[in-house]
């Protein structure tokens, strides 16, 4: 399961807000994960002082040896 971090930055590149999404759980896919992340990014850009929103995806990969 992937986790995401959405960061809202000022014009100077300073991080103003970070939102951590631990997981998006669906029994059946109702909405694609990237649509959810895009919606959060679109909201973050509307906040005062935020000029840019960036999303990072982290995935844990387990390898059995």
mmCIF file of N, CA and C in Angstrom, residues 3-60:
data_model
loop_
_atom_site.group_PDB
_atom_site.id
_atom_site.type_symbol
_atom_site.label_atom_id
_atom_site.label_comp_id
_atom_site.label_asym_id
_atom_site.label_seq_id
_atom_site.Cartn_x
_atom_site.Cartn_y
_atom_site.Cartn_z
ATOM 1 N N UNK A 3 1.846 5.253 0.459
ATOM 2 C CA UNK A 3 1.525 6.425 1.262
ATOM 3 C C UNK A 3 1.945 7.646 0.461
ATOM 4 N N UNK A 4 1.304 8.766 0.745
ATOM 5 C CA UNK A 4 1.566 9.992 -0.003
ATOM 6 C C UNK A 4 1.812 11.143 0.950
ATOM 7 N N UNK A 5 2.648 12.085 0.516
ATOM 8 C CA UNK A 5 2.856 13.336 1.225
ATOM 9 C C UNK A 5 2.620 14.466 0.234
ATOM 10 N N UNK A 6 1.669 15.331 0.555
ATOM 11 C CA UNK A 6 1.379 16.501 -0.268
ATOM 12 C C UNK A 6 1.919 17.712 0.481
ATOM 13 N N UNK A 7 2.780 18.476 -0.186
ATOM 14 C CA UNK A 7 3.420 19.633 0.435
ATOM 15 C C UNK A 7 3.020 20.897 -0.310
ATOM 16 N N UNK A 8 2.552 21.888 0.439
ATOM 17 C CA UNK A 8 2.247 23.192 -0.128
ATOM 18 C C UNK A 8 3.410 24.131 0.135
ATOM 19 N N UNK A 9 3.905 24.771 -0.921
ATOM 20 C CA UNK A 9 5.084 25.629 -0.791
ATOM 21 C C UNK A 9 4.773 27.067 -1.168
ATOM 22 N N UNK A 10 5.528 27.979 -0.555
ATOM 23 C CA UNK A 10 5.407 29.407 -0.868
ATOM 24 C C UNK A 10 6.180 29.701 -2.144
ATOM 25 N N UNK A 11 6.118 30.948 -2.590
ATOM 26 C CA UNK A 11 6.852 31.352 -3.785
ATOM 27 C C UNK A 11 8.351 31.180 -3.644
ATOM 28 N N UNK A 12 8.872 31.260 -2.426
ATOM 29 C CA UNK A 12 10.291 31.076 -2.176
ATOM 30 C C UNK A 12 10.708 29.625 -2.000
ATOM 31 N N UNK A 13 9.744 28.718 -2.054
ATOM 32 C CA UNK A 13 10.050 27.293 -1.915
ATOM 33 C C UNK A 13 9.948 26.753 -0.512
ATOM 34 N N UNK A 14 9.576 27.602 0.447
ATOM 35 C CA UNK A 14 9.432 27.171 1.836
ATOM 36 C C UNK A 14 8.170 26.321 1.992
ATOM 37 N N UNK A 15 8.277 25.211 2.722
ATOM 38 C CA UNK A 15 7.112 24.370 2.991
ATOM 39 C C UNK A 15 6.200 25.068 3.993
ATOM 40 N N UNK A 16 4.941 25.238 3.619
ATOM 41 C CA UNK A 16 3.970 25.879 4.504
ATOM 42 C C UNK A 16 3.040 24.866 5.156
ATOM 43 N N UNK A 17 2.750 23.774 4.445
ATOM 44 C CA UNK A 17 1.845 22.756 4.967
ATOM 45 C C UNK A 17 2.222 21.414 4.361
ATOM 46 N N UNK A 18 2.121 20.349 5.169
ATOM 47 C CA UNK A 18 2.319 18.996 4.672
ATOM 48 C C UNK A 18 1.149 18.146 5.123
ATOM 49 N N UNK A 19 0.640 17.366 4.198
ATOM 50 C CA UNK A 19 -0.460 16.455 4.496
ATOM 51 C C UNK A 19 0.034 15.044 4.197
ATOM 52 N N UNK A 20 -0.057 14.158 5.194
ATOM 53 C CA UNK A 20 0.373 12.773 5.024
ATOM 54 C C UNK A 20 -0.873 11.896 4.883
ATOM 55 N N UNK A 21 -0.921 11.128 3.817
ATOM 56 C CA UNK A 21 -2.036 10.215 3.576
ATOM 57 C C UNK A 21 -1.477 8.805 3.701
ATOM 58 N N UNK A 22 -1.900 8.108 4.747
ATOM 59 C CA UNK A 22 -1.347 6.791 5.051
ATOM 60 C C UNK A 22 -1.837 5.731 4.074
ATOM 61 N N UNK A 23 -3.010 5.886 3.545
ATOM 62 C CA UNK A 23 -3.519 4.915 2.593
ATOM 63 C C UNK A 23 -4.918 5.289 2.155
ATOM 64 N N UNK A 24 -5.279 4.825 0.994
ATOM 65 C CA UNK A 24 -6.619 5.065 0.463
ATOM 66 C C UNK A 24 -7.253 3.688 0.307
ATOM 67 N N UNK A 25 -8.174 3.358 1.193
ATOM 68 C CA UNK A 25 -8.760 2.022 1.235
ATOM 69 C C UNK A 25 -10.088 1.995 0.502
ATOM 70 N N UNK A 26 -10.215 1.049 -0.408
ATOM 71 C CA UNK A 26 -11.460 0.855 -1.154
ATOM 72 C C UNK A 26 -11.658 -0.653 -1.335
ATOM 73 N N UNK A 27 -12.874 -1.150 -1.077
ATOM 74 C CA UNK A 27 -13.148 -2.567 -1.343
ATOM 75 C C UNK A 27 -13.037 -2.829 -2.836
ATOM 76 N N UNK A 28 -13.692 -1.988 -3.605
ATOM 77 C CA UNK A 28 -13.563 -1.982 -5.051
ATOM 78 C C UNK A 28 -13.119 -0.577 -5.417
ATOM 79 N N UNK A 29 -12.357 -0.437 -6.504
ATOM 80 C CA UNK A 29 -11.899 0.894 -6.873
ATOM 81 C C UNK A 29 -13.079 1.765 -7.288
ATOM 82 N N UNK A 30 -13.365 2.760 -6.465
ATOM 83 C CA UNK A 30 -14.430 3.716 -6.742
ATOM 84 C C UNK A 30 -13.842 4.921 -7.471
ATOM 85 N N UNK A 31 -12.681 5.323 -7.021
ATOM 86 C CA UNK A 31 -11.985 6.465 -7.620
ATOM 87 C C UNK A 31 -10.486 6.122 -7.642
ATOM 88 N N UNK A 32 -9.790 6.416 -8.733
ATOM 89 C CA UNK A 32 -8.353 6.139 -8.775
ATOM 90 C C UNK A 32 -7.591 6.950 -7.715
ATOM 91 N N UNK A 33 -6.561 6.328 -7.122
ATOM 92 C CA UNK A 33 -5.769 6.990 -6.081
ATOM 93 C C UNK A 33 -5.220 8.329 -6.550
ATOM 94 N N UNK A 34 -4.733 8.389 -7.778
ATOM 95 C CA UNK A 34 -4.140 9.633 -8.269
ATOM 96 C C UNK A 34 -5.162 10.755 -8.373
ATOM 97 N N UNK A 35 -6.434 10.430 -8.580
ATOM 98 C CA UNK A 35 -7.474 11.461 -8.594
ATOM 99 C C UNK A 35 -7.660 12.057 -7.198
ATOM 100 N N UNK A 36 -7.565 11.215 -6.183
ATOM 101 C CA UNK A 36 -7.680 11.693 -4.799
ATOM 102 C C UNK A 36 -6.513 12.629 -4.481
ATOM 103 N N UNK A 37 -5.304 12.231 -4.842
ATOM 104 C CA UNK A 37 -4.119 13.042 -4.574
ATOM 105 C C UNK A 37 -4.193 14.353 -5.353
ATOM 106 N N UNK A 38 -4.645 14.296 -6.601
ATOM 107 C CA UNK A 38 -4.780 15.514 -7.408
ATOM 108 C C UNK A 38 -5.785 16.474 -6.777
ATOM 109 N N UNK A 39 -6.848 15.941 -6.187
ATOM 110 C CA UNK A 39 -7.842 16.789 -5.524
ATOM 111 C C UNK A 39 -7.259 17.471 -4.289
ATOM 112 N N UNK A 40 -6.460 16.736 -3.521
ATOM 113 C CA UNK A 40 -5.818 17.319 -2.339
ATOM 114 C C UNK A 40 -4.841 18.408 -2.772
ATOM 115 N N UNK A 41 -4.051 18.144 -3.823
ATOM 116 C CA UNK A 41 -3.120 19.153 -4.332
ATOM 117 C C UNK A 41 -3.863 20.396 -4.805
ATOM 118 N N UNK A 42 -4.984 20.214 -5.496
ATOM 119 C CA UNK A 42 -5.766 21.349 -5.991
ATOM 120 C C UNK A 42 -6.290 22.185 -4.823
ATOM 121 N N UNK A 43 -6.694 21.526 -3.731
ATOM 122 C CA UNK A 43 -7.170 22.261 -2.561
ATOM 123 C C UNK A 43 -6.028 23.034 -1.897
ATOM 124 N N UNK A 44 -4.876 22.389 -1.740
ATOM 125 C CA UNK A 44 -3.739 23.015 -1.059
ATOM 126 C C UNK A 44 -3.318 24.299 -1.776
ATOM 127 N N UNK A 45 -3.374 24.321 -3.094
ATOM 128 C CA UNK A 45 -2.974 25.512 -3.858
ATOM 129 C C UNK A 45 -3.905 26.693 -3.575
ATOM 130 N N UNK A 46 -5.122 26.433 -3.112
ATOM 131 C CA UNK A 46 -6.063 27.525 -2.818
ATOM 132 C C UNK A 46 -5.794 28.180 -1.462
ATOM 133 N N UNK A 47 -4.928 27.605 -0.645
ATOM 134 C CA UNK A 47 -4.653 28.154 0.681
ATOM 135 C C UNK A 47 -3.813 29.421 0.582
ATOM 136 N N UNK A 48 -4.032 30.373 1.500
ATOM 137 C CA UNK A 48 -3.273 31.629 1.459
ATOM 138 C C UNK A 48 -1.764 31.401 1.559
ATOM 139 N N UNK A 49 -1.014 32.006 0.649
ATOM 140 C CA UNK A 49 0.438 31.924 0.663
ATOM 141 C C UNK A 49 1.017 30.749 -0.096
ATOM 142 N N UNK A 50 0.186 29.773 -0.432
ATOM 143 C CA UNK A 50 0.674 28.596 -1.146
ATOM 144 C C UNK A 50 0.661 28.877 -2.645
ATOM 145 N N UNK A 51 1.808 28.679 -3.277
ATOM 146 C CA UNK A 51 1.948 28.920 -4.707
ATOM 147 C C UNK A 51 2.044 27.599 -5.472
ATOM 148 N N UNK A 52 2.582 26.565 -4.817
ATOM 149 C CA UNK A 52 2.827 25.294 -5.477
ATOM 150 C C UNK A 52 2.496 24.152 -4.529
ATOM 151 N N UNK A 53 1.928 23.076 -5.075
ATOM 152 C CA UNK A 53 1.686 21.863 -4.305
ATOM 153 C C UNK A 53 2.403 20.710 -5.001
ATOM 154 N N UNK A 54 3.124 19.928 -4.207
ATOM 155 C CA UNK A 54 3.900 18.806 -4.730
ATOM 156 C C UNK A 54 3.480 17.550 -3.972
ATOM 157 N N UNK A 55 3.359 16.429 -4.675
ATOM 158 C CA UNK A 55 3.007 15.162 -4.037
ATOM 159 C C UNK A 55 4.142 14.167 -4.209
ATOM 160 N N UNK A 56 4.442 13.444 -3.137
ATOM 161 C CA UNK A 56 5.429 12.367 -3.181
ATOM 162 C C UNK A 56 4.732 11.067 -2.819
ATOM 163 N N UNK A 57 5.082 10.013 -3.532
ATOM 164 C CA UNK A 57 4.521 8.687 -3.268
ATOM 165 C C UNK A 57 5.629 7.804 -2.709
ATOM 166 N N UNK A 58 5.331 7.131 -1.598
ATOM 167 C CA UNK A 58 6.271 6.182 -1.016
ATOM 168 C C UNK A 58 5.626 4.807 -1.015
ATOM 169 N N UNK A 59 6.383 3.815 -1.448
ATOM 170 C CA UNK A 59 5.902 2.443 -1.426
ATOM 171 C C UNK A 59 6.927 1.571 -0.728
ATOM 172 N N UNK A 60 6.443 0.653 0.063
ATOM 173 C CA UNK A 60 7.304 -0.296 0.741
ATOM 174 C C UNK A 60 7.331 -1.567 -0.103
#
